[in-house]
Short mmCIF file of C-alpha atoms in Angstrom, two decimals:
data_model
loop_
_atom_site.label_atom_id
_atom_site.label_comp_id
_atom_site.label_asym_id
_atom_site.label_seq_id
_atom_site.Cartn_x
_atom_site.Cartn_y
_atom_site.Cartn_z
CA MET A 1 141.29 29.14 90.13
CA LEU A 2 137.93 29.83 88.51
CA ALA A 3 135.82 26.88 87.43
CA ARG A 4 136.16 25.99 83.77
CA ARG A 5 132.98 26.07 81.68
CA ILE A 6 131.49 23.45 79.38
CA ILE A 7 129.36 25.03 76.66
CA PRO A 8 127.30 23.20 74.02
CA CYS A 9 126.65 25.08 70.79
CA LEU A 10 123.50 25.01 68.69
CA ASP A 11 124.30 25.88 65.06
CA VAL A 12 120.85 26.61 63.64
CA LYS A 13 119.91 26.69 59.95
CA ASP A 14 116.31 26.82 58.68
CA GLY A 15 115.04 26.18 62.20
CA ARG A 16 117.08 23.03 62.78
CA VAL A 17 120.35 22.27 64.56
CA VAL A 18 123.01 21.29 61.99
CA LYS A 19 126.68 20.32 62.08
CA GLY A 20 129.43 20.07 59.48
CA THR A 21 133.18 19.65 59.16
CA ASN A 22 135.52 22.60 58.56
CA PHE A 23 132.34 24.71 58.18
CA GLN A 24 131.24 22.55 55.21
CA GLY A 25 128.81 19.67 54.58
CA LEU A 26 126.07 20.64 57.02
CA ARG A 27 123.78 17.82 58.14
CA ASP A 28 120.58 17.89 60.16
CA MET A 29 120.90 16.97 63.84
CA ALA A 30 117.87 17.93 65.97
CA ASP A 31 115.22 20.40 67.06
CA PRO A 32 116.88 23.36 68.84
CA VAL A 33 114.19 23.73 71.50
CA GLU A 34 114.36 20.07 72.53
CA MET A 35 118.15 20.21 72.54
CA ALA A 36 118.22 23.37 74.67
CA ARG A 37 115.94 21.69 77.20
CA PHE A 38 118.23 18.64 77.27
CA TYR A 39 121.41 20.69 77.83
CA ASN A 40 119.81 22.78 80.56
CA ALA A 41 118.99 19.56 82.43
CA SER A 42 122.40 18.01 81.71
CA GLY A 43 124.44 20.55 83.65
CA ALA A 44 125.82 22.65 80.81
CA ASP A 45 127.31 25.86 82.20
CA GLU A 46 126.07 27.99 79.31
CA LEU A 47 124.51 27.58 75.89
CA VAL A 48 125.44 29.21 72.59
CA PHE A 49 122.88 29.70 69.80
CA TYR A 50 124.18 30.65 66.34
CA ASP A 51 121.92 31.41 63.38
CA ILE A 52 124.74 30.34 61.09
CA THR A 53 123.46 31.63 57.74
CA ALA A 54 122.01 34.98 58.82
CA SER A 55 125.13 37.01 57.97
CA ALA A 56 125.81 35.26 54.67
CA GLU A 57 122.17 35.71 53.66
CA GLY A 58 122.12 39.33 54.81
CA ARG A 59 119.08 38.89 57.04
CA ARG A 60 118.14 39.23 60.68
CA LEU A 61 118.40 36.37 63.13
CA PHE A 62 115.31 34.18 63.53
CA THR A 63 113.82 35.41 66.79
CA ASP A 64 110.82 33.08 67.07
CA ILE A 65 113.01 30.01 67.63
CA LEU A 66 115.30 32.02 69.88
CA ARG A 67 112.42 32.99 72.17
CA ARG A 68 111.39 29.35 72.47
CA VAL A 69 114.95 28.26 73.25
CA ALA A 70 115.41 31.01 75.86
CA SER A 71 112.16 30.03 77.57
CA GLU A 72 113.44 26.48 78.13
CA ILE A 73 116.72 27.22 79.90
CA PHE A 74 117.99 28.74 83.12
CA ILE A 75 121.67 28.99 82.19
CA PRO A 76 123.39 31.92 80.44
CA LEU A 77 122.55 32.10 76.74
CA THR A 78 124.84 33.66 74.12
CA VAL A 79 123.27 34.40 70.74
CA GLY A 80 124.86 35.30 67.42
CA GLY A 81 124.16 35.47 63.71
CA GLY A 82 123.27 38.54 61.65
CA ILE A 83 124.13 41.00 64.45
CA ARG A 84 124.95 44.22 62.63
CA THR A 85 123.47 47.09 64.67
CA LEU A 86 122.63 48.13 68.22
CA GLU A 87 119.01 47.47 67.31
CA ASP A 88 119.97 43.84 66.64
CA PHE A 89 121.56 43.67 70.09
CA ASP A 90 118.42 45.07 71.65
CA ARG A 91 116.12 42.70 69.79
CA VAL A 92 118.12 39.60 70.73
CA LEU A 93 118.44 40.61 74.38
CA LYS A 94 114.70 41.18 74.58
CA CYS A 95 114.21 37.62 73.25
CA GLY A 96 116.05 36.27 76.30
CA ALA A 97 119.75 36.31 75.42
CA ASP A 98 122.21 37.15 78.19
CA LYS A 99 125.14 37.86 75.87
CA VAL A 100 125.36 38.76 72.19
CA SER A 101 128.01 37.40 69.86
CA VAL A 102 129.27 39.56 67.01
CA ASN A 103 131.46 38.47 64.13
CA SER A 104 130.79 39.66 60.57
CA GLY A 105 128.84 42.67 61.82
CA ALA A 106 131.84 43.91 63.80
CA ILE A 107 134.13 43.37 60.82
CA ALA A 108 131.83 45.52 58.68
CA ASP A 109 131.50 48.14 61.43
CA PRO A 110 134.36 47.99 63.98
CA GLY A 111 132.64 50.69 66.04
CA LEU A 112 129.79 48.30 66.82
CA ILE A 113 131.70 46.63 69.67
CA ALA A 114 132.43 49.89 71.47
CA ALA A 115 128.89 51.19 70.98
CA ALA A 116 127.36 47.96 72.30
CA ALA A 117 129.75 47.78 75.26
CA LYS A 118 128.87 51.36 76.19
CA ARG A 119 125.12 50.71 76.03
CA TYR A 120 124.92 47.18 77.48
CA GLY A 121 128.26 46.64 79.28
CA ASP A 122 131.39 44.70 78.32
CA GLN A 123 130.00 41.50 79.87
CA CYS A 124 127.25 41.45 77.23
CA VAL A 125 129.54 41.68 74.18
CA VAL A 126 131.16 38.49 72.90
CA LEU A 127 133.59 38.73 69.99
CA SER A 128 133.32 35.55 67.91
CA MET A 129 136.19 34.90 65.53
CA ASP A 130 136.33 32.33 62.71
CA VAL A 131 140.03 31.78 62.11
CA LYS A 132 142.01 29.72 59.59
CA ARG A 133 145.68 29.41 58.76
CA VAL A 134 146.56 31.10 55.48
CA ASP A 135 150.21 31.26 54.37
CA GLY A 136 151.39 30.57 57.92
CA ARG A 137 149.26 33.31 59.48
CA PHE A 138 146.08 33.23 61.53
CA ARG A 139 143.55 34.94 59.26
CA LEU A 140 140.12 36.22 60.20
CA PHE A 141 137.16 34.98 58.15
CA ALA A 142 133.68 36.46 57.84
CA LYS A 143 130.18 35.29 56.80
CA GLY A 144 130.28 31.91 58.50
CA GLY A 145 133.83 31.15 57.43
CA ARG A 146 133.11 31.81 53.76
CA GLU A 147 135.07 35.02 53.24
CA ASP A 148 138.75 35.67 53.95
CA THR A 149 138.97 39.24 55.28
CA GLY A 150 142.74 39.42 54.94
CA LEU A 151 142.91 40.64 58.55
CA ASP A 152 145.35 39.25 61.10
CA ALA A 153 143.08 37.47 63.58
CA MET A 154 145.23 38.16 66.64
CA GLU A 155 145.47 41.86 65.92
CA TRP A 156 141.71 41.92 65.41
CA ALA A 157 141.19 40.27 68.80
CA VAL A 158 143.36 42.84 70.54
CA SER A 159 141.44 45.72 68.93
CA GLY A 160 138.12 44.08 69.80
CA VAL A 161 139.03 43.80 73.48
CA ALA A 162 140.27 47.39 73.48
CA GLY A 163 136.88 48.38 72.08
CA GLY A 164 135.00 46.66 74.88
CA ALA A 165 134.50 42.96 74.04
CA GLY A 166 134.25 41.13 77.36
CA GLU A 167 134.84 37.63 76.01
CA ILE A 168 136.20 35.93 72.88
CA VAL A 169 135.03 32.75 71.19
CA LEU A 170 137.81 31.40 68.97
CA ASN A 171 136.41 29.11 66.28
CA SER A 172 139.21 27.25 64.52
CA ILE A 173 138.06 26.44 60.99
CA ASP A 174 141.03 24.09 60.64
CA THR A 175 139.83 21.81 63.46
CA ASP A 176 136.04 22.33 63.23
CA GLY A 177 134.18 19.01 63.33
CA VAL A 178 137.37 16.97 62.85
CA ARG A 179 137.33 15.66 66.45
CA GLN A 180 141.12 15.47 66.72
CA GLY A 181 141.47 17.99 69.53
CA PHE A 182 141.24 21.73 70.05
CA ASP A 183 143.58 24.07 68.18
CA LEU A 184 145.95 24.60 71.11
CA GLU A 185 148.56 26.53 69.12
CA MET A 186 145.98 29.06 67.97
CA LEU A 187 144.46 29.32 71.45
CA ASP A 188 147.82 29.88 73.14
CA GLU A 189 148.60 32.66 70.68
CA LEU A 190 145.28 34.36 71.45
CA ALA A 191 145.45 33.91 75.23
CA GLY A 192 148.87 35.53 75.24
CA ARG A 193 147.45 38.64 73.57
CA VAL A 194 144.22 39.36 75.49
CA ASN A 195 143.10 39.63 79.13
CA VAL A 196 139.47 38.56 78.77
CA PRO A 197 137.97 35.06 78.99
CA VAL A 198 138.74 32.87 75.97
CA ILE A 199 136.31 30.16 74.82
CA ALA A 200 137.79 27.41 72.64
CA SER A 201 135.67 26.09 69.78
CA GLY A 202 136.44 23.47 67.15
CA GLY A 203 137.97 20.03 67.41
CA ALA A 204 136.65 18.31 70.54
CA GLY A 205 136.44 14.55 70.01
CA ASN A 206 136.64 13.01 73.47
CA MET A 207 137.00 13.81 77.17
CA GLU A 208 140.78 13.80 77.01
CA HIS A 209 140.71 16.69 74.57
CA PHE A 210 139.02 18.85 77.23
CA ALA A 211 141.65 17.83 79.80
CA GLU A 212 144.38 18.85 77.33
CA LEU A 213 142.57 22.13 76.67
CA PHE A 214 142.25 23.10 80.33
CA ALA A 215 145.93 22.36 80.93
CA HIS A 216 146.41 25.66 79.09
CA PRO A 217 145.84 28.38 81.71
CA GLY A 218 144.62 31.07 79.32
CA VAL A 219 141.52 29.14 78.23
CA ASP A 220 138.35 29.57 80.30
CA ALA A 221 135.82 27.37 78.52
CA GLY A 222 135.42 24.60 75.98
CA LEU A 223 132.64 24.80 73.41
CA ALA A 224 131.53 21.80 71.36
CA ALA A 225 128.60 20.63 69.29
CA SER A 226 128.68 17.26 67.53
CA ILE A 227 130.10 15.15 70.37
CA PHE A 228 127.42 16.48 72.71
CA HIS A 229 124.60 16.29 70.14
CA SER A 230 125.41 12.65 69.33
CA ARG A 231 125.76 11.80 73.05
CA GLN A 232 129.27 10.52 72.35
CA VAL A 233 130.25 12.60 75.40
CA GLU A 234 127.73 13.27 78.17
CA ILE A 235 128.27 16.53 80.07
CA PRO A 236 127.83 15.11 83.62
CA ALA A 237 130.39 12.38 82.89
CA LEU A 238 132.76 14.90 81.32
CA LYS A 239 132.60 17.14 84.39
CA MET A 240 133.30 14.22 86.71
CA PHE A 241 136.22 13.16 84.51
CA LEU A 242 137.72 16.66 84.54
CA SER A 243 137.18 17.09 88.28
CA GLY A 244 139.07 13.84 88.79
CA ARG A 245 141.97 15.43 86.87
CA GLY A 246 142.01 18.32 89.34
CA ILE A 247 140.33 20.76 86.97
CA PRO A 248 137.82 22.98 88.82
CA MET A 249 134.30 22.44 87.50
CA ARG A 250 130.76 23.38 88.50
CA VAL A 251 129.21 20.00 89.26
#
């Protein structure tokens, strides 16, 4: 069995790391460069950097901060926010990203995934999905969770993988920042539909929640922000805890 991954996420707004609940009520947390340095030293398997207002504001991702973050770490870096064209992919990769996350840009232009996968390889293209329950269905949201697309999220995931997405990050808006556990129902539904790695995002509140998550065989990684930022859960301790549960980890 492949080792499970622990991935901190830096949600960046106006040059600062922020965190909210259910994608609302953002509050300032820290400097992204200092935090990237800390996570690199703490044994994080990867790092995710989201410029969370780039799509909603219709602008390009801030590359100056990204370059500084990339220069501080030696673990894989996934970057997203305002990715709308192949030129955006190219610019972010040249700043030091290893993988590029697309969400609203792919919704606006579904051909973007296939074009990027052809140019850079499937392993470089991460499909990020913000999903919320609406009338009993898993609906796909755009622009940082602000806009209901009306699309069925699971069907969108299947089409994204068919187009060349090599990995999916599933962000549950329903559990984001609530710290009551990952959205296991939503994750199971997705894992049953696709054959690429699935990263769970939204809801981690303690170490036990990661153990519950990795009991589900279709999930490859757990992504979290606030519990790591606040040091409520330390990554080295989490990995030791999970290893003790028989879950394969890189320690």
